[in-house]
Amino acid sequence: IAKEVAKLLEMKAQLGGDEGKHKFVLKTPKGTRDYSPKQMAIRERVFNAIITCFKRHGAEVIDTPVFELKETLTGKYGEDSKLIYDLKDQGGELLSLRYDLTVPFARYLAMNKITNIKRYHIAKVYRRDNPAMTRGRYREFYQCDFDIAGQFDPMIPDAECLKIVHEILSDLQLGDFLVKVNDRRILDGMFAVCGVTDSKFRTICSSVDKLDKMPWEEVRSEMVGEKGLSPEAADRIGEYVQLHGGLELIEQLLQDPKLSQNKLAKEGLGDMKLLFEYLTLFGITGKISFDLSLARGLDYYTGVIFEAVLLQQENDHVEEPVSVGSVAGGGRYDGLVGMFDPKGRKVPCVGVSIGIERIFSILEQRVEASEEKIRTTETQVLVASAQKKLLEERLKLISELWDVGIKAEMLYKKNPKLLNQLQYCEDTGIPLVAIVGEQELKDGVVKLRVVATREEVNVRRESLVEEIRMRTSLP
Amino acid sequence: IAKEVAKLLEMKAQLGGDEGKHKFVLKTPKGTRDYSPKQMAIRERVFNAIITCFKRHGAEVIDTPVFELKETLTGKYGEDSKLIYDLKDQGGELLSLRYDLTVPFARYLAMNKITNIKRYHIAKVYRRDNPAMTRGRYREFYQCDFDIAGQFDPMIPDAECLKIVHEILSDLQLGDFLVKVNDRRILDGMFAVCGVTDSKFRTICSSVDKLDKMPWEEVRSEMVGEKGLSPEAADRIGEYVQLHGGLELIEQLLQDPKLSQNKLAKEGLGDMKLLFEYLTLFGITGKISFDLSLARGLDYYTGVIFEAVLLQQENDHVEEPVSVGSVAGGGRYDGLVGMFDPKGRKVPCVGVSIGIERIFSILEQRVEASEEKIRTTETQVLVASAQKKLLEERLKLISELWDVGIKAEMLYKKNPKLLNQLQYCEDTGIPLVAIVGEQELKDGVVKLRVVATREEVNVRRESLVEEIRMRTSLP
């Protein structure tokens, strides 16, 4: 037997030892990441700015499950449907992870027969995309959505959505930005007068949507080559999609001999004019551009669409500002709720989605570059001891502090060295140390040390809480 | 042709009209739910209480993806592994939705070689259980986890976890509660001295775990019948698992002629004694019970385990307090991080998980019963108009208010009736109305109306912001 075992061991060695053993890979799934405490601290700053804005505009908040019935998502995303994550069929319902927050919102409205709501929703969505994670694109990422549902007078809620984008991007101080605005009705009208047949509207719209990533020549050859559009029609589209401007462009197009004859385009242009009047009252037209090349990929938009892009910083010494990527987008989708309602009842909706991940990437890089020290805890005081055998006294004191709401920590050692305790405060930014010692216990005091100045004062035990509060209250 | 069509229509009618048409079901997946704005308001109160406590104890916060590589979860949950949701294989990695936050935390520590951290993590987890949703059990539900990782002196972090449970359950005012405590080492030692073979420890432990749901007789027959334990061994276990108490019980068991001879049990009892000493210093032993019947289902625990249950309210006129369900649980898991580390390096961990859904259900019922009116927005002022044709003035004023951080709303109508505007404030709890009218515009004032008292004052336009702040600041 011993001989047999030796032979087997030799064979195993030849085979490379552990080769038979499954090698476990220690990683997060492709396109996903963990957030460290430092990243979370930055993330919470961004969320706070966004939530504050949403609440300023009177929004309620809802939440929906991370997965939906597969059929809830079917037929809502056009060509992007292939990016939906499905769950395995383990018996029971067929489920998919949500792809955005808009379709679940529409499902929620139809299911609860809600015809009137202003809500925000901040949650993760899932897309089996090929992520460029360095540019802040992931397969699991947050969306921060604000939507207004209900039958209202034209363009008032639409204008508020743009105001919100303007407020958030200004608040976050991400540098210069531009919000491009267009309208699906203007696009469709434009396609019609350029000679595109109705059945090709959506697919030609998808091609136009690529204009922010590829030059016109490539988009044109996709339209003519892949999608069978006539070169003349493509060229007519090519003329329109170069146009961008403000009120004067809208007026000009309202006089356009072809567009002005098209009912859809005329409606869209009329509303666009109204929108710009409201945006003028809000004082934000300086960063809004009516842009005929903006198309947006999703199928469900029916009216105004918009997208906010950050512009290259001035100090990058670039002649003309260059777009470095979309950070918010949205639009009007008046038909989506009706797709869920058994009787097809429509609830007009308009909304905006803030793309938090790219914003977060930018701020993270900025913090790295500035070497700003970010605290990841809010601890006000470390309960420490100067001598050995004082664990019980530390436990008693820290318990008293917790019970009155003081944020306190201690080292989980029976007899920690004072130096280690002070070092812990330096490392984590704790501003105060409450030191218990034998003499202090006898005198009924605690030595309170200010970490930054090394100042030490004896504080009577009964005044300690007040003293800590006073010294750590925000100015 | 007309005849042919009529025939076909008749056939269709016979077939039941829409039968051929796919019937779309408007619902959330089984075991999941939406949160309405009112439910979210209650949920945020609970989260705030919990986060405040975690921060008071100096915890950092992290986040991990909602899904993990399937193999990350493999072999961590024992019999419960069948409840894991898998994603469909769409090419690429095999993924599963997280089952808890503990295994992702251990994966995070091993992956980032972190040996020392105190963190919390609040996120949804997924279990393909048969949910009893009325009792607050779902397939998608939140966990609120606090864990301390690192090599420390015994029972200090363990005691802090119990202190945290005590603080949170007290803060939330859910009624009387009890925290049951035991130790896996005491359980294993007890099994050994009762004559259970090592290989049956885990499965007998699973049986003991059912004692909170079924009577001893049923658990005993499972042990003897299904799991092949001798009736004598089962009866010896039966005697131990009846025991519960405090320090005096620990002392008694330390003298137990059989248990005291078992190394594991002795270690566990020694630590349990230390734990109770620390809990005495924290002043919380009144709600802690050392309970030999507590087993906890999960495989990964290695030391102290605990579970908090709410007791039936006194005013329910029940003789003895009855447990109405677990609302928090946790324990020590010193081996889990080592399962992920390529070199098997261990990082001792102890943590607690707050079961928010049941707490939330209780508070929701309480709000329903009390008819307390919960505001779902924070809007301070509604910008209204008394006459027609003042939309532009309303837009200008609301924009000014938003820009200085006042939470303001307006109705999205060109010419809303004043009565409708006031009614909206009543319905949503907005305390103030800023009314613009022609005369007021001429006079450079805004009429500010207090909704509750119907008091109206003219406020100069330049003092409006100050006046709104003053009237809506918290006392």
Short mmCIF file of C-alpha atoms in Angstrom, two decimals, chain B residues 207-473:
data_model
loop_
_atom_site.label_atom_id
_atom_site.label_comp_id
_atom_site.label_asym_id
_atom_site.label_seq_id
_atom_site.Cartn_x
_atom_site.Cartn_y
_atom_site.Cartn_z
CA SER B 207 -32.73 20.66 14.55
CA VAL B 208 -32.14 22.60 17.76
CA ASP B 209 -32.51 25.79 15.72
CA LYS B 210 -36.15 24.85 15.08
CA LEU B 211 -37.03 25.01 18.78
CA ASP B 212 -38.41 28.54 18.41
CA LYS B 213 -40.94 27.27 15.85
CA MET B 214 -41.81 23.76 17.06
CA PRO B 215 -42.15 22.01 20.42
CA TRP B 216 -39.34 19.89 21.84
CA GLU B 217 -41.21 16.64 21.15
CA GLU B 218 -41.20 17.29 17.39
CA VAL B 219 -37.56 18.37 17.38
CA ARG B 220 -36.67 15.25 19.35
CA SER B 221 -38.43 12.97 16.90
CA GLU B 222 -36.62 14.68 14.00
CA MET B 223 -33.30 14.04 15.76
CA VAL B 224 -34.07 10.41 16.48
CA GLY B 225 -36.14 9.57 13.40
CA GLU B 226 -34.62 11.52 10.52
CA LYS B 227 -31.14 12.14 11.83
CA GLY B 228 -30.49 8.80 13.53
CA LEU B 229 -29.61 10.08 17.00
CA SER B 230 -30.02 7.67 19.91
CA PRO B 231 -33.06 8.43 22.11
CA GLU B 232 -30.76 8.71 25.15
CA ALA B 233 -28.56 11.35 23.48
CA ALA B 234 -31.66 13.28 22.40
CA ASP B 235 -33.03 13.23 25.97
CA ARG B 236 -29.74 14.49 27.38
CA ILE B 237 -29.84 17.35 24.84
CA GLY B 238 -33.47 17.93 25.83
CA GLU B 239 -32.42 18.62 29.40
CA TYR B 240 -29.77 21.16 28.46
CA VAL B 241 -31.82 23.11 25.92
CA GLN B 242 -34.46 23.94 28.53
CA LEU B 243 -31.92 26.01 30.43
CA HIS B 244 -31.79 29.77 30.23
CA GLY B 245 -30.65 32.44 32.65
CA GLY B 246 -27.77 34.76 33.43
CA LEU B 247 -24.44 34.71 35.25
CA GLU B 248 -25.68 32.17 37.82
CA LEU B 249 -26.52 29.67 35.05
CA ILE B 250 -23.08 30.17 33.51
CA GLU B 251 -21.47 29.50 36.91
CA GLN B 252 -23.64 26.44 37.36
CA LEU B 253 -22.66 25.02 33.96
CA LEU B 254 -18.99 25.75 34.62
CA GLN B 255 -19.44 23.34 37.56
CA ASP B 256 -21.42 20.81 35.49
CA PRO B 257 -19.49 17.53 35.85
CA LYS B 258 -19.82 16.65 32.15
CA LEU B 259 -19.66 20.04 30.41
CA SER B 260 -16.73 21.25 32.51
CA GLN B 261 -14.69 18.31 31.19
CA ASN B 262 -15.20 19.39 27.58
CA LYS B 263 -12.59 21.82 26.27
CA LEU B 264 -14.88 23.62 23.80
CA ALA B 265 -17.73 24.03 26.27
CA LYS B 266 -15.35 25.29 28.94
CA GLU B 267 -13.89 27.89 26.58
CA GLY B 268 -17.34 28.98 25.50
CA LEU B 269 -18.63 29.22 29.06
CA GLY B 270 -15.56 31.17 30.17
CA ASP B 271 -16.11 33.68 27.41
CA MET B 272 -19.83 33.81 28.13
CA LYS B 273 -18.99 34.77 31.71
CA LEU B 274 -16.71 37.55 30.48
CA LEU B 275 -19.41 38.73 28.07
CA PHE B 276 -21.94 38.98 30.89
CA GLU B 277 -19.47 40.96 32.99
CA TYR B 278 -19.12 43.50 30.17
CA LEU B 279 -22.88 43.58 29.61
CA THR B 280 -23.30 44.31 33.32
CA LEU B 281 -21.00 47.33 32.92
CA PHE B 282 -23.17 48.42 29.99
CA GLY B 283 -26.22 48.03 32.25
CA ILE B 284 -28.16 45.87 29.78
CA THR B 285 -28.23 42.35 31.31
CA GLY B 286 -31.91 42.86 32.16
CA LYS B 287 -32.86 42.13 28.56
CA ILE B 288 -30.20 39.50 27.81
CA SER B 289 -30.78 35.79 28.36
CA PHE B 290 -28.13 33.06 28.07
CA ASP B 291 -30.27 30.43 26.33
CA LEU B 292 -28.99 26.94 25.52
CA SER B 293 -31.74 26.37 22.96
CA LEU B 294 -30.48 29.14 20.67
CA ALA B 295 -28.64 27.58 17.70
CA ARG B 296 -28.93 29.91 14.60
CA GLY B 297 -29.16 28.26 11.21
CA LEU B 298 -26.08 29.51 9.38
CA ASP B 299 -23.00 27.35 9.07
CA TYR B 300 -20.37 30.01 9.47
CA TYR B 301 -20.73 30.93 13.15
CA THR B 302 -17.86 29.86 15.39
CA GLY B 303 -18.43 31.52 18.78
CA VAL B 304 -21.05 33.73 20.40
CA ILE B 305 -24.44 33.76 18.66
CA PHE B 306 -27.46 35.86 19.52
CA GLU B 307 -30.95 36.70 18.42
CA ALA B 308 -33.33 39.45 19.57
CA VAL B 309 -37.05 38.76 19.79
CA LEU B 310 -39.92 41.11 20.49
CA LEU B 311 -42.17 40.03 23.34
CA GLN B 312 -45.94 40.27 23.25
CA GLN B 313 -47.06 43.57 24.68
CA GLU B 314 -48.22 43.58 28.31
CA ASN B 315 -51.51 45.17 27.35
CA ASP B 316 -52.30 42.10 25.28
CA HIS B 317 -53.25 40.46 28.61
CA VAL B 318 -51.11 37.40 28.10
CA GLU B 319 -49.85 35.66 31.23
CA GLU B 320 -46.28 35.08 30.12
CA PRO B 321 -44.52 37.19 27.47
CA VAL B 322 -44.55 35.30 24.17
CA SER B 323 -41.99 35.83 21.44
CA VAL B 324 -43.51 37.35 18.30
CA GLY B 325 -40.49 36.96 16.11
CA SER B 326 -36.84 37.68 15.62
CA VAL B 327 -35.85 41.25 14.75
CA ALA B 328 -32.06 41.02 14.99
CA GLY B 329 -29.43 38.34 15.04
CA GLY B 330 -25.74 37.77 14.71
CA GLY B 331 -22.67 36.20 16.10
CA ARG B 332 -18.99 35.50 15.73
CA TYR B 333 -17.60 33.98 12.52
CA ASP B 334 -13.84 33.66 12.79
CA GLY B 335 -13.37 31.29 9.85
CA LEU B 336 -15.32 32.92 7.02
CA VAL B 337 -12.70 35.39 5.73
CA GLY B 338 -10.13 32.56 5.73
CA MET B 339 -12.35 30.59 3.34
CA PHE B 340 -11.71 33.36 0.77
CA ASP B 341 -8.05 34.08 1.47
CA PRO B 342 -5.74 32.18 -0.91
CA LYS B 343 -3.45 31.39 2.04
CA GLY B 344 -6.32 30.78 4.44
CA ARG B 345 -5.36 33.72 6.68
CA LYS B 346 -8.09 34.25 9.21
CA VAL B 347 -9.68 37.53 10.22
CA PRO B 348 -11.88 37.12 13.32
CA CYS B 349 -15.26 38.82 12.91
CA VAL B 350 -18.36 39.44 14.95
CA GLY B 351 -21.45 41.22 13.79
CA VAL B 352 -25.13 41.92 14.06
CA SER B 353 -27.86 42.14 11.46
CA ILE B 354 -31.04 44.12 12.11
CA GLY B 355 -34.12 42.64 10.42
CA ILE B 356 -35.69 45.82 9.29
CA GLU B 357 -38.74 44.41 7.49
CA ARG B 358 -40.49 43.06 10.56
CA ILE B 359 -39.75 46.25 12.47
CA PHE B 360 -41.10 48.21 9.56
CA SER B 361 -44.30 46.11 9.45
CA ILE B 362 -44.90 46.75 13.14
CA LEU B 363 -44.40 50.50 12.82
CA GLU B 364 -46.57 50.65 9.70
CA GLN B 365 -49.43 48.91 11.51
CA ARG B 366 -48.99 51.27 14.41
CA VAL B 367 -49.19 54.34 12.16
CA GLU B 368 -52.31 52.92 10.46
CA ALA B 369 -53.95 52.31 13.83
CA SER B 370 -53.11 55.73 15.24
CA GLU B 371 -54.31 57.58 12.12
CA GLU B 372 -51.22 59.73 12.48
CA LYS B 373 -50.82 61.91 9.40
CA ILE B 374 -47.41 61.42 7.86
CA ARG B 375 -46.05 64.05 5.50
CA THR B 376 -44.32 62.58 2.47
CA THR B 377 -42.73 65.82 1.28
CA GLU B 378 -40.87 68.66 2.99
CA THR B 379 -42.29 71.52 0.92
CA GLN B 380 -42.31 74.78 2.91
CA VAL B 381 -44.34 76.97 0.62
CA LEU B 382 -46.73 76.75 -2.31
CA VAL B 383 -46.36 79.55 -4.83
CA ALA B 384 -49.93 80.43 -5.79
CA SER B 385 -51.82 83.11 -7.64
CA ALA B 386 -55.13 84.78 -6.88
CA GLN B 387 -55.98 85.83 -10.44
CA LYS B 388 -55.48 84.53 -13.96
CA LYS B 389 -52.52 85.26 -16.25
CA LEU B 390 -49.93 85.16 -13.49
CA LEU B 391 -48.07 81.99 -14.53
CA GLU B 392 -44.96 83.97 -15.47
CA GLU B 393 -44.93 85.73 -12.11
CA ARG B 394 -45.30 82.42 -10.30
CA LEU B 395 -42.44 80.91 -12.31
CA LYS B 396 -40.20 83.88 -11.52
CA LEU B 397 -40.96 83.78 -7.81
CA ILE B 398 -40.60 80.01 -7.40
CA SER B 399 -37.30 80.11 -9.25
CA GLU B 400 -36.02 82.77 -6.82
CA LEU B 401 -37.10 80.62 -3.88
CA TRP B 402 -35.48 77.44 -5.24
CA ASP B 403 -32.26 79.32 -5.89
CA VAL B 404 -31.88 80.26 -2.23
CA GLY B 405 -32.81 76.76 -1.02
CA ILE B 406 -36.47 77.21 -0.08
CA LYS B 407 -38.53 74.07 -0.69
CA ALA B 408 -41.30 75.27 -2.94
CA GLU B 409 -44.00 73.89 -5.22
CA MET B 410 -46.61 75.27 -7.58
CA LEU B 411 -49.52 73.72 -9.45
CA TYR B 412 -48.65 72.93 -13.07
CA LYS B 413 -51.63 74.87 -14.41
CA LYS B 414 -51.65 78.15 -16.27
CA ASN B 415 -54.62 79.50 -14.31
CA PRO B 416 -55.29 77.39 -11.22
CA LYS B 417 -58.15 78.32 -8.89
CA LEU B 418 -57.05 79.70 -5.52
CA LEU B 419 -59.29 77.17 -3.77
CA ASN B 420 -57.55 74.27 -5.54
CA GLN B 421 -54.20 75.66 -4.56
CA LEU B 422 -55.21 75.95 -0.91
CA GLN B 423 -56.72 72.46 -0.99
CA TYR B 424 -53.41 71.08 -2.29
CA CYS B 425 -51.69 72.52 0.78
CA GLU B 426 -54.26 70.95 3.09
CA ASP B 427 -53.83 67.56 1.40
CA THR B 428 -50.05 67.52 1.44
CA GLY B 429 -49.34 69.43 4.66
CA ILE B 430 -47.60 72.43 3.08
CA PRO B 431 -47.64 75.06 5.86
CA LEU B 432 -47.37 78.31 3.85
CA VAL B 433 -48.77 79.80 0.63
CA ALA B 434 -47.06 82.69 -1.14
CA ILE B 435 -49.80 84.35 -3.18
CA VAL B 436 -48.97 86.68 -6.05
CA GLY B 437 -51.74 88.99 -7.26
CA GLU B 438 -51.90 92.08 -9.45
CA GLN B 439 -52.19 94.52 -6.56
CA GLU B 440 -49.41 92.80 -4.63
CA LEU B 441 -47.13 92.99 -7.67
CA LYS B 442 -47.76 96.72 -7.93
CA ASP B 443 -47.07 97.16 -4.22
CA GLY B 444 -43.88 95.05 -4.33
CA VAL B 445 -45.26 92.57 -1.80
CA VAL B 446 -46.32 88.93 -1.65
CA LYS B 447 -49.28 87.76 0.43
CA LEU B 448 -48.09 85.03 2.78
CA ARG B 449 -50.82 82.78 4.11
CA VAL B 450 -50.44 80.38 7.02
CA VAL B 451 -52.47 77.33 6.04
CA ALA B 452 -53.26 76.14 9.57
CA THR B 453 -54.54 79.50 10.90
CA ARG B 454 -55.66 81.12 7.63
CA GLU B 455 -53.74 84.19 8.79
CA GLU B 456 -52.55 86.35 5.88
CA VAL B 457 -49.81 89.00 5.90
CA ASN B 458 -48.30 91.09 3.14
CA VAL B 459 -44.55 90.63 3.11
CA ARG B 460 -42.19 92.84 1.13
CA ARG B 461 -40.69 90.83 -1.72
CA GLU B 462 -37.13 91.34 -0.43
CA SER B 463 -38.07 90.01 3.03
CA LEU B 464 -40.03 86.99 1.77
CA VAL B 465 -37.21 84.44 2.02
CA GLU B 466 -36.34 85.50 5.55
CA GLU B 467 -40.00 85.37 6.57
CA ILE B 468 -40.50 81.86 5.11
CA ARG B 469 -37.35 80.61 6.83
CA MET B 470 -38.41 82.09 10.13
CA ARG B 471 -41.89 80.61 9.95
CA THR B 472 -40.77 77.10 8.90
CA SER B 473 -37.65 76.68 11.02
#
